[in-house]
Amino acid sequence: MDNWSPQQAWKQNPVLVVQVPNPCSSLPKIWLEKLFAGNDADEFSSILNRKSDPKILITTCRFNSTRGPAFISELLSVIPNAHYYKRGTYDLKKIVEYAKIKDFTSLIVVHTNRREPDALLIIGLPDGPTAHFKLSKLVLHKDVKNHGNPTSHIPELVLNNFTTRLGHRIGRMIQSLFPQAPNFRGRRVVTFHNQRDFIFFRHHRYIFESKESKQGDTKGNKDKDAKGEKSSQGKVVARLQVHVI
């Protein structure tokens, strides 16, 4: 065994040496179809197929932090049809039962460490599933330089790189928090980008601007402007206005 090598094993019996694929790598399309075949009938299918609308209950742990209320305000501005209920002394089990009676589709619990929010617990109702997310490098929109103000339009939802079976499941859970009829006139975008087991969140509003092409300072151009002729326009440019990071 001391002199064992993959090359020797291959010469002795090629069948024994098998290259194991990376589970985090992209799978062939036929594999993905088999892995995700049952997702059309999962707990989120009624919302994603627009048969019902999401209704979200947001609460906190029993000990809220100083930045907790501000973060909850951010969540309420990002997620349409979300409602905040003060936790008080109620057990989580009682809150889940109440949410079921009131036809909430998901429950979000904001955990704090007495200083700032550090985790999110998302519970799908009525029968699960449940996911726990750790929060890191939280920046509220008021702390972003030159930030914009969010509107009440239903946002467009962008999910990137949720390609594995678990990622696909998490992606559908996130999708179920948002209505599936975005208002494109609002130009509001909510992005979740999955990379190396981190989910990066961004909240933007894209703005279309038309920039006029530069005119020469020649006398002829000045005469044209004096006559009221319109200057030529360049291409329409879209820029992003940051709301929340």
XYZ file of C-alpha atoms in Angstrom:
245
model
C 0.000 0.000 0.000
C 2.958 2.356 0.523
C 3.735 2.304 -3.193
C 0.127 2.604 -4.302
C -0.681 5.230 -6.922
C -3.732 5.971 -9.081
C -1.714 5.176 -12.212
C -0.907 1.667 -10.943
C -4.510 1.057 -9.953
C -5.630 2.157 -13.399
C -3.274 -0.319 -15.072
C -4.463 -3.182 -12.861
C -8.178 -2.494 -13.134
C -9.433 0.618 -14.944
C -12.934 0.128 -13.562
C -11.758 0.756 -9.987
C -10.556 4.284 -10.658
C -13.533 6.601 -11.006
C -13.419 10.365 -11.069
C -15.930 11.645 -8.514
C -17.687 14.806 -9.717
C -17.703 17.890 -7.530
C -21.160 18.122 -5.899
C -21.010 21.923 -6.098
C -20.328 21.974 -9.815
C -23.009 22.432 -12.430
C -24.847 19.239 -13.278
C -25.852 18.114 -16.763
C -29.269 19.239 -17.903
C -30.766 15.733 -17.806
C -29.651 15.358 -14.172
C -31.169 18.702 -13.234
C -34.486 17.717 -14.786
C -34.594 14.570 -12.637
C -33.480 16.359 -9.462
C -36.040 19.145 -9.799
C -38.885 17.064 -11.202
C -40.847 17.099 -7.935
C -40.479 20.810 -7.272
C -43.550 21.676 -9.313
C -45.687 20.137 -6.577
C -43.781 21.373 -3.519
C -44.939 23.710 -0.744
C -44.243 26.834 -2.812
C -45.942 25.792 -6.046
C -49.274 27.516 -5.341
C -47.550 30.900 -4.915
C -45.072 30.456 -7.745
C -47.876 29.346 -10.076
C -49.878 32.454 -9.066
C -52.703 30.437 -7.539
C -52.327 32.324 -4.249
C -50.611 35.480 -3.022
C -47.850 35.516 -0.409
C -48.622 36.960 3.007
C -45.645 37.384 5.319
C -45.571 37.781 9.101
C -42.404 39.385 10.498
C -41.472 39.287 14.166
C -38.345 39.317 16.327
C -36.744 37.334 19.082
C -37.767 38.258 22.612
C -34.857 40.665 23.078
C -34.738 43.190 20.274
C -31.635 45.244 19.484
C -31.130 48.949 18.904
C -30.889 48.437 15.122
C -33.653 45.852 15.029
C -36.554 48.261 14.324
C -34.643 49.945 11.495
C -33.859 46.572 9.905
C -37.495 45.495 10.176
C -38.527 48.711 8.424
C -36.139 47.749 5.627
C -37.733 44.310 5.339
C -41.214 45.824 5.227
C -40.147 48.133 2.404
C -38.516 45.298 0.436
C -41.128 42.534 0.809
C -44.649 43.425 -0.372
C -47.598 42.316 1.754
C -45.392 41.864 4.841
C -46.773 42.648 8.299
C -44.865 43.210 11.534
C -46.119 41.833 14.850
C -44.383 42.566 18.129
C -43.068 39.358 19.726
C -43.781 40.160 23.352
C -43.648 37.072 25.566
C -45.273 34.683 23.100
C -43.575 31.403 22.285
C -42.671 30.770 18.672
C -45.068 27.835 18.571
C -47.983 30.119 19.484
C -46.957 32.613 16.814
C -46.855 29.858 14.185
C -50.345 28.713 15.177
C -51.654 32.280 14.965
C -50.021 32.779 11.559
C -51.678 29.623 10.239
C -55.100 30.795 11.418
C -54.605 34.168 9.736
C -53.530 32.510 6.450
C -49.946 33.753 6.441
C -47.772 31.858 3.972
C -44.399 32.526 5.636
C -43.015 33.622 8.985
C -39.759 35.581 9.299
C -38.113 35.828 12.720
C -35.328 38.396 13.122
C -32.702 37.266 15.640
C -30.497 39.850 17.333
C -27.483 39.843 19.632
C -28.730 42.877 21.607
C -26.735 45.192 19.350
C -27.819 44.387 15.808
C -29.634 41.677 13.810
C -27.444 38.637 13.249
C -29.767 35.962 11.806
C -33.033 35.320 9.978
C -35.333 32.355 10.492
C -37.747 31.769 7.602
C -40.586 29.302 8.170
C -42.836 28.180 5.346
C -46.456 27.816 6.418
C -48.360 25.727 7.152
C -46.034 22.698 6.980
C -42.531 24.067 6.446
C -39.773 23.958 5.411
C -37.622 26.104 7.712
C -34.323 27.801 6.873
C -31.872 29.667 9.109
C -29.636 32.371 7.621
C -26.786 34.142 9.366
C -26.508 37.875 8.677
C -23.146 39.534 8.165
C -21.964 42.990 7.052
C -25.438 44.467 7.311
C -25.717 47.999 5.879
C -29.033 49.848 6.016
C -30.098 52.102 3.163
C -29.757 55.266 5.265
C -26.047 54.491 5.609
C -25.515 54.206 1.845
C -24.087 57.311 0.215
C -26.443 58.963 -2.291
C -29.098 56.342 -1.641
C -32.578 56.508 -3.101
C -35.927 55.896 -1.474
C -37.803 52.642 -2.198
C -41.177 52.792 -3.889
C -44.284 50.701 -3.300
C -44.071 48.912 -6.679
C -43.859 45.131 -6.668
C -40.183 44.425 -7.419
C -38.585 42.286 -10.061
C -36.818 39.334 -8.457
C -33.392 38.182 -9.657
C -31.878 34.919 -8.357
C -28.343 34.059 -9.440
C -26.448 30.775 -9.139
C -29.024 28.720 -7.223
C -28.099 25.701 -9.348
C -27.706 22.780 -6.937
C -30.651 20.858 -5.558
C -30.408 22.606 -2.180
C -29.847 25.937 -3.893
C -32.900 25.428 -6.063
C -34.940 24.665 -2.955
C -33.702 27.786 -1.168
C -34.342 29.843 -4.273
C -37.960 28.729 -4.419
C -38.377 29.590 -0.738
C -37.073 33.106 -1.391
C -39.331 33.420 -4.443
C -42.360 32.482 -2.347
C -41.856 35.624 -0.244
C -42.589 37.889 -3.224
C -45.642 38.259 -5.478
C -45.115 36.740 -8.918
C -46.509 39.745 -10.804
C -43.765 42.407 -10.765
C -44.575 45.968 -11.740
C -41.981 46.680 -14.412
C -42.933 50.345 -14.598
C -41.570 50.757 -11.096
C -38.089 49.653 -12.305
C -37.423 48.157 -8.895
C -35.143 45.115 -8.566
C -34.367 42.802 -5.650
C -31.348 40.552 -6.230
C -30.154 37.457 -4.375
C -26.758 36.224 -5.580
C -25.504 32.859 -4.301
C -21.739 32.398 -4.227
C -19.664 30.013 -2.090
C -22.481 29.407 0.407
C -23.067 33.141 0.835
C -26.208 34.869 -0.428
C -25.536 38.494 -1.335
C -28.542 40.802 -1.263
C -29.052 44.005 -3.239
C -32.023 46.333 -3.642
C -31.874 48.668 -6.636
C -33.991 50.878 -8.818
C -32.741 51.362 -12.347
C -33.239 54.745 -13.978
C -33.131 55.441 -17.710
C -31.368 58.622 -18.722
C -30.900 60.133 -22.182
C -27.703 62.117 -22.491
C -27.380 64.769 -25.154
C -24.377 64.492 -27.391
C -21.829 67.265 -27.054
C -22.208 70.143 -29.462
C -19.323 72.086 -30.905
C -18.719 75.634 -29.856
C -18.761 76.860 -33.449
C -20.820 79.816 -34.446
C -23.058 77.650 -36.587
C -24.090 75.475 -33.666
C -24.814 78.522 -31.550
C -27.055 79.901 -34.284
C -28.962 76.616 -34.455
C -29.521 76.620 -30.693
C -30.742 80.193 -30.913
C -33.355 79.182 -33.477
C -34.723 76.610 -31.043
C -33.607 73.531 -32.887
C -33.217 70.444 -30.722
C -29.749 69.153 -30.145
C -29.030 65.587 -31.127
C -29.369 62.940 -28.460
C -27.159 59.996 -27.696
C -28.060 56.545 -26.503
C -30.353 55.938 -23.548
C -28.289 54.957 -20.527
C -29.562 52.991 -17.526
C -28.017 53.464 -14.106
C -28.722 51.800 -10.771
C -29.894 53.715 -7.732
C -29.043 51.848 -4.541
C -31.697 51.506 -1.849
C -30.418 48.759 0.422
C -27.208 46.728 0.673
